[in-house]
């Protein structure tokens, strides 16, 4: 069996004295789409913060493609092929669309190629290329943030609440793109509040509650567990 | 026609230098969100370095220039950014202002320490080479300067729009965390901005030196011209900044050419940048209120009035005792310390409680002193009128900048201080150029107090009274409203508070206190001159206030004493005069993040001592209590900070 | 007759239209819910109504009078009070002093010389945070800070209360208490306009609901009417029925509020 692209071993993490992750074990096989589901406060976003280097794990280990990255900084991880689309619009609001794309051109990818790819996938961005990103609609901002995932050719893509605050039609459009990224062989971890949306596109689903992974399984196996978890936790 | 062309040319030359300095200021401000008040001081220091290389050590001009602009200045800028400035971007505007004012004073200290006052000159580039266009003669130096500004403008434009590094610099303002997620390095962007910004300050300084001379203060004040130019572009737009620089240079040159050279208007020519700045500020659109998060400042606890009164009484008794022990000369110093302490109190009100920074408190004191010196037979009423005059002037400064927020207000006070210094105080209807005015001692309730000793006691009494008034304000409703407005202006406005008038009131009150201090000072010293109230003293005042604690009355007392003794120390040890400023400046940089200052650390120490004393007492004499009144630390002004309180949400 | 009327309101930030020709009315002594997906322009409407944001066009009328250009503090004296989605407590002051300041400001200059009327503790008890009275406001949990915001808005004789997500950060018990309190406030004759994401709370306490979507008013009516409205179902609840409406995030960031960058 090949080395998983991401492996978490008994990861603990805390904000001050409050422990949010209490021993998370998770394997993301190379090329798989894993959905991370669970109610508010389960620790999903915290888990992504630990994986992307924004929050240090207090215990446990994180491996990316077999290498321990527990102490790596966000910048180092980004240069090692990890891309995160953070919760709530991962764009620079006072920069134009074009400038945002320029920043996405990581080492080795020429800026012109980044722009071409982005504009081909999302023609709407081309129409607004001179506009400041902060003046785009929420959906267009997420397209721009996703463009990075498209163009920087990451090994592992983390998507945090992509659908937040967006109309259903736009969410569908965005997840179509996610599916095509996955088809190109990129491993993806999707954090979603809306279970149905995520279950439609994932290979594996992990359910989190109280800082631990409750269950991992194929999307159709997870359905019943999901109902229990969500009804217990959500209002 | 020839004269007009010549003035235009000189204006373009000065404007080019202003544009270069201003673009550096804009670059550092917009990338790291720190307005560098020390921008001009950096230009000054590196102009000295350039002089040192090219004149003292005799290196070739081109080599000196390369060394300063491409090595020393950028490295210095990066070091400053790394050591002093990083971590300030989330701090309140008042903190970053204090830190950079500290930097300004520290840099002047460095310059005076390394290059003590002496006649120095820096020749123009290619001195003697000229080009003639008809009857207009242009020096190569002027041409080079104008060309340099063009190169800087073009270079910055290319950097910011065409390169990834430049885009990253702009992105790091928006969201440094996100830039890091994208694999960018926000610290590098900040460092690059400071390297380039500092280098541009150095270039402007070097280009201007042959014309305005190698001086500590004149080059430092270049920041006002740069700021005026940058304001035209609201500190963000580089093209407008360049336009502003050029317009300013031209305006200044025409003022020199066409305004009358003598009389009271002579000073007007020197303050064209300041007037320009006020004009731009008044015409600026209103900045919207910001919605933020719960934010609080961990401030010193306010003492009970009885204990404050006790400490005040103790202070007055101490000064009475000193008046029997010390010579009049020394008493004069004690009295000066008391008046400076009162000026400090005006900052406690404005900065410590209200959160606004003023760089012009001594100018308000000067207004009070001037009004007082014009009185024939000063008494308490006269004193009150002098304070009222200063208070009205304070309100007048605040009104034009009513609609603007902290940073602009503070910088407007710096411009005001320079305006008063150069235009008002030195004019013939005031103190006169290098002149002084005689002032009489005041009479209280019909009795004139002549002796220096008793007058000093009076100063101490005034200090204690003003301190008590400040504490009463802080403990009362007004104090609560001041703190609330400092924490969230937005919430206050939706609760029905008219922020504009609160600000004007605060400035008026604070200026009134400073004016009172100035009037007292005039009576004490009996002669006052413009040099007593220069803008630089106001900067020292702010730093002293911050070092000793701007949130407490005790900090004001200690700050006043040290501010009064600073010139004495400098005069006694001339070799270390610069070092004193370095210590003060960088001390403020180090302590600027904690507005409670050293005074608060003394309280913590006092608490610890009193607890230890209490423990010892109960151990040795079990069953008895410590006699009342001994179990307290010095809490005249404030108390220690509760350690478990965390600012922010 | 309506107490507060929003007429053909438009707010644009740069190229984004946050509020797009929105009109709605609030009757006196009613509790109205203003709901809609994130970014629908609800908080922007609040900012315009309370005078923190100038509209691009349109009018705000209060008791028939045009107050569109009146500044925030003047509207407060007319009886407007509001809370903030992102909390605006005075962090350096104690919880009790936060409410006292509101009284002080409400009293104006004359109040400075009048002895304090202390119904502060009563107010704190009423919203249920009396236990925190002496804590610094920047050290209390989010839920308490939110209730403090409400107590403060109530302190200054407010007749029109605008609450921006009052239940976020509250637990179930506190939310139920909040619902009861809101009904009490209305029974006392106050008018309440509330942006809220907790649909159970909105549906159970509101007299009327106005629904915004992408800056446009798409429905208005009683809770039952709004719930049944197909437009609302489609735009608001969408097809993700199990999770919709439980999220609390920030609105679109207005461009004017963001930090300036270099414009080359």
Short mmCIF file of C-alpha atoms in Angstrom, two decimals, chain A:
data_model
loop_
_atom_site.label_atom_id
_atom_site.label_comp_id
_atom_site.label_asym_id
_atom_site.label_seq_id
_atom_site.Cartn_x
_atom_site.Cartn_y
_atom_site.Cartn_z
CA UNK A 1 0.00 0.00 0.00
CA UNK A 2 1.32 3.41 -0.91
CA UNK A 3 2.27 6.10 1.61
CA UNK A 4 -0.75 8.23 2.58
CA UNK A 5 -0.49 11.86 1.53
CA UNK A 6 -1.54 12.96 5.00
CA UNK A 7 -1.43 11.02 8.23
CA UNK A 8 -2.31 12.31 11.69
CA UNK A 9 -1.27 10.24 14.68
CA UNK A 10 -2.90 11.01 18.04
CA UNK A 11 -2.86 14.77 17.44
CA UNK A 12 -3.77 17.04 20.32
CA UNK A 13 -4.14 20.81 20.04
CA UNK A 14 -5.39 23.57 22.32
CA UNK A 15 -6.23 27.27 22.38
CA UNK A 16 -4.73 28.36 25.66
CA UNK A 17 -6.07 25.97 28.27
CA UNK A 18 -9.00 24.74 26.19
CA UNK A 19 -8.12 21.48 24.45
CA UNK A 20 -9.88 21.33 21.09
CA UNK A 21 -8.29 18.27 19.50
CA UNK A 22 -8.07 15.26 21.80
CA UNK A 23 -6.21 12.60 19.94
CA UNK A 24 -7.08 12.69 16.25
CA UNK A 25 -6.00 9.78 14.03
CA UNK A 26 -6.66 10.22 10.32
CA UNK A 27 -5.20 8.82 7.08
CA UNK A 28 -5.79 10.52 3.76
CA UNK A 29 -4.79 8.11 0.97
CA UNK A 30 -3.02 9.72 -1.99
CA UNK A 31 -5.52 10.92 -4.57
CA UNK A 32 -8.55 10.59 -2.30
CA UNK A 33 -11.20 13.15 -1.42
CA UNK A 34 -11.93 13.01 2.29
CA UNK A 35 -14.85 14.90 3.79
CA UNK A 36 -14.50 16.02 7.38
CA UNK A 37 -17.96 16.40 8.87
CA UNK A 38 -19.38 17.25 12.23
CA UNK A 39 -21.28 19.87 14.21
CA UNK A 40 -20.05 23.33 15.11
CA UNK A 41 -17.20 23.22 17.59
CA UNK A 42 -16.20 19.65 16.78
CA UNK A 43 -12.67 20.80 15.94
CA UNK A 44 -12.77 20.57 12.13
CA UNK A 45 -11.30 23.97 11.41
CA UNK A 46 -8.76 23.54 14.20
CA UNK A 47 -7.63 20.34 12.58
CA UNK A 48 -7.03 22.18 9.30
CA UNK A 49 -5.11 24.86 11.19
CA UNK A 50 -2.81 22.22 12.66
CA UNK A 51 -2.30 20.53 9.30
CA UNK A 52 -1.55 23.85 7.56
CA UNK A 53 0.92 24.93 10.26
CA UNK A 54 -1.09 27.82 11.69
CA UNK A 55 -1.50 26.14 15.07
CA UNK A 56 1.10 23.94 16.73
CA UNK A 57 -0.01 20.51 17.89
CA UNK A 58 0.57 20.02 21.61
CA UNK A 59 1.08 16.29 21.14
CA UNK A 60 1.05 13.69 18.36
CA UNK A 61 2.51 13.87 14.88
CA UNK A 62 1.52 15.02 11.40
CA UNK A 63 3.06 13.37 8.32
CA UNK A 64 2.78 14.69 4.81
CA UNK A 65 3.76 12.10 2.21
CA UNK A 66 5.63 10.21 4.91
CA UNK A 67 7.60 13.20 6.23
CA UNK A 68 6.86 14.68 9.65
CA UNK A 69 5.67 18.27 9.26
CA UNK A 70 4.61 18.85 12.83
CA UNK A 71 6.87 21.87 13.30
CA UNK A 72 6.68 23.30 9.79
CA UNK A 73 5.51 26.89 9.29
CA UNK A 74 2.57 27.72 7.00
CA UNK A 75 5.00 29.12 4.45
CA UNK A 76 7.14 25.99 4.41
CA UNK A 77 4.10 23.77 4.02
CA UNK A 78 2.77 25.95 1.23
CA UNK A 79 6.04 25.63 -0.61
CA UNK A 80 5.97 21.87 0.00
CA UNK A 81 2.73 21.57 -1.97
CA UNK A 82 -0.03 22.16 0.54
CA UNK A 83 -2.80 24.56 -0.37
CA UNK A 84 -5.50 25.77 2.00
CA UNK A 85 -8.59 27.70 1.02
CA UNK A 86 -9.35 29.20 4.42
CA UNK A 87 -12.74 29.70 5.96
CA UNK A 88 -14.30 32.93 4.74
CA UNK A 89 -12.71 34.16 1.50
CA UNK A 90 -9.05 33.49 1.00
CA UNK A 91 -8.40 36.60 -1.09
CA UNK A 92 -6.65 39.93 -0.62
CA UNK A 93 -9.57 42.41 -0.76
CA UNK A 94 -7.53 45.50 -1.69
CA UNK A 95 -5.69 43.83 -4.53
CA UNK A 96 -7.10 43.41 -8.00
CA UNK A 97 -8.08 39.97 -9.24
CA UNK A 98 -5.00 39.99 -11.43
CA UNK A 99 -2.70 40.82 -8.51
CA UNK A 100 -4.30 38.11 -6.41
CA UNK A 101 -3.53 35.64 -9.16
CA UNK A 102 0.02 36.94 -9.41
CA UNK A 103 0.61 36.04 -5.78
CA UNK A 104 -0.62 32.54 -6.46
CA UNK A 105 2.06 31.85 -9.00
CA UNK A 106 4.29 29.75 -6.83
CA UNK A 107 7.79 28.73 -7.76
CA UNK A 108 8.02 27.30 -11.24
CA UNK A 109 4.60 28.33 -12.51
CA UNK A 110 4.73 31.46 -14.67
CA UNK A 111 2.16 34.14 -13.86
CA UNK A 112 0.72 34.09 -17.36
CA UNK A 113 -0.05 30.37 -17.09
CA UNK A 114 -1.75 30.93 -13.72
CA UNK A 115 -3.95 33.61 -15.24
CA UNK A 116 -4.85 31.51 -18.25
CA UNK A 117 -5.88 28.54 -16.16
CA UNK A 118 -7.91 30.68 -13.79
CA UNK A 119 -9.69 32.58 -16.54
CA UNK A 120 -10.45 29.44 -18.54
CA UNK A 121 -12.05 27.77 -15.52
CA UNK A 122 -13.84 30.87 -14.28
CA UNK A 123 -14.53 33.23 -17.20
CA UNK A 124 -16.27 35.55 -14.75
CA UNK A 125 -12.92 36.33 -13.16
CA UNK A 126 -11.59 37.45 -16.51
CA UNK A 127 -14.42 39.97 -16.82
CA UNK A 128 -13.47 41.38 -13.44
CA UNK A 129 -9.71 41.08 -13.65
CA UNK A 130 -9.05 44.77 -12.90
CA UNK A 131 -11.58 44.94 -10.08
CA UNK A 132 -10.46 44.83 -6.45
CA UNK A 133 -11.11 41.40 -5.02
CA UNK A 134 -12.98 42.92 -2.09
CA UNK A 135 -15.62 44.21 -4.46
CA UNK A 136 -16.39 40.78 -5.92
CA UNK A 137 -19.42 38.81 -4.80
CA UNK A 138 -18.91 36.07 -2.26
CA UNK A 139 -19.07 33.37 -4.89
CA UNK A 140 -16.58 35.12 -7.14
CA UNK A 141 -14.21 35.56 -4.22
CA UNK A 142 -14.36 31.83 -3.53
CA UNK A 143 -13.69 31.17 -7.22
CA UNK A 144 -10.62 33.32 -6.95
CA UNK A 145 -9.49 31.47 -3.85
CA UNK A 146 -10.11 28.16 -5.60
CA UNK A 147 -8.12 29.35 -8.59
CA UNK A 148 -5.03 29.06 -6.45
CA UNK A 149 -5.81 25.43 -5.82
CA UNK A 150 -6.13 24.98 -9.56
CA UNK A 151 -2.99 26.73 -10.60
CA UNK A 152 -0.40 25.99 -7.96
CA UNK A 153 -0.71 22.25 -8.66
CA UNK A 154 -0.76 21.24 -4.98
CA UNK A 155 -0.22 17.75 -3.65
CA UNK A 156 -2.81 18.26 -0.95
CA UNK A 157 -5.70 20.71 -0.96
CA UNK A 158 -7.61 21.70 2.16
CA UNK A 159 -11.01 23.36 1.73
CA UNK A 160 -12.54 24.98 4.80
CA UNK A 161 -16.28 25.66 4.56
CA UNK A 162 -16.27 26.51 0.89
CA UNK A 163 -20.06 26.89 0.81
CA UNK A 164 -20.32 29.34 3.66
CA UNK A 165 -22.81 32.10 2.99
CA UNK A 166 -23.25 31.24 -0.68
CA UNK A 167 -26.35 30.56 -2.72
CA UNK A 168 -26.89 26.85 -3.47
CA UNK A 169 -26.42 27.28 -7.20
CA UNK A 170 -22.98 28.81 -6.67
CA UNK A 171 -22.05 26.09 -4.20
CA UNK A 172 -22.83 23.48 -6.84
CA UNK A 173 -20.70 25.32 -9.37
CA UNK A 174 -17.76 25.49 -6.95
CA UNK A 175 -18.01 21.81 -6.06
CA UNK A 176 -18.06 20.91 -9.74
CA UNK A 177 -14.66 22.53 -9.94
CA UNK A 178 -13.51 20.68 -6.84
CA UNK A 179 -14.53 17.45 -8.48
CA UNK A 180 -12.48 18.26 -11.57
CA UNK A 181 -9.46 19.09 -9.39
CA UNK A 182 -9.87 15.72 -7.70
CA UNK A 183 -10.13 14.02 -11.08
CA UNK A 184 -6.71 15.45 -11.90
CA UNK A 185 -5.31 13.41 -9.00
CA UNK A 186 -5.07 16.00 -6.23
CA UNK A 187 -5.76 14.76 -2.70
CA UNK A 188 -8.40 16.88 -1.00
CA UNK A 189 -9.71 17.31 2.52
CA UNK A 190 -13.08 19.07 2.59
CA UNK A 191 -14.49 20.52 5.77
CA UNK A 192 -18.22 21.08 5.41
CA UNK A 193 -21.13 21.97 7.59
CA UNK A 194 -23.57 20.81 4.95
CA UNK A 195 -23.07 17.06 5.00
CA UNK A 196 -25.04 16.27 1.86
CA UNK A 197 -23.00 18.57 -0.31
CA UNK A 198 -19.76 17.02 0.85
CA UNK A 199 -20.94 13.43 0.79
CA UNK A 200 -21.79 13.81 -2.90
CA UNK A 201 -18.16 14.33 -3.89
CA UNK A 202 -16.03 12.44 -1.37
CA UNK A 203 -14.44 8.98 -1.43
CA UNK A 204 -14.21 8.78 2.33
CA UNK A 205 -16.01 10.63 5.08
CA UNK A 206 -14.76 11.17 8.62
CA UNK A 207 -17.15 12.34 11.33
CA UNK A 208 -15.76 14.45 14.12
CA UNK A 209 -17.26 15.24 17.51
CA UNK A 210 -15.68 16.62 20.63
CA UNK A 211 -12.19 16.84 19.18
CA UNK A 212 -11.98 13.20 18.04
CA UNK A 213 -12.73 11.30 14.87
CA UNK A 214 -15.89 9.33 15.56
CA UNK A 215 -16.16 7.21 12.43
CA UNK A 216 -14.50 6.90 9.07
CA UNK A 217 -16.19 5.22 6.17
CA UNK A 218 -17.56 5.36 2.66
CA UNK A 219 -20.15 8.10 2.09
CA UNK A 220 -23.13 5.74 2.02
CA UNK A 221 -22.05 4.02 5.25
CA UNK A 222 -21.72 7.35 7.04
CA UNK A 223 -25.26 8.56 6.43
CA UNK A 224 -26.82 7.04 9.56
CA UNK A 225 -23.94 8.06 11.85
CA UNK A 226 -24.23 11.58 10.49
CA UNK A 227 -27.86 11.83 11.49
CA UNK A 228 -27.03 10.84 15.08
CA UNK A 229 -24.12 13.25 15.34
CA UNK A 230 -25.84 16.22 13.78
CA UNK A 231 -29.07 15.81 15.72
CA UNK A 232 -27.15 15.56 18.95
CA UNK A 233 -24.96 18.59 18.32
CA UNK A 234 -26.81 21.04 16.14
CA UNK A 235 -29.63 23.25 17.33
#
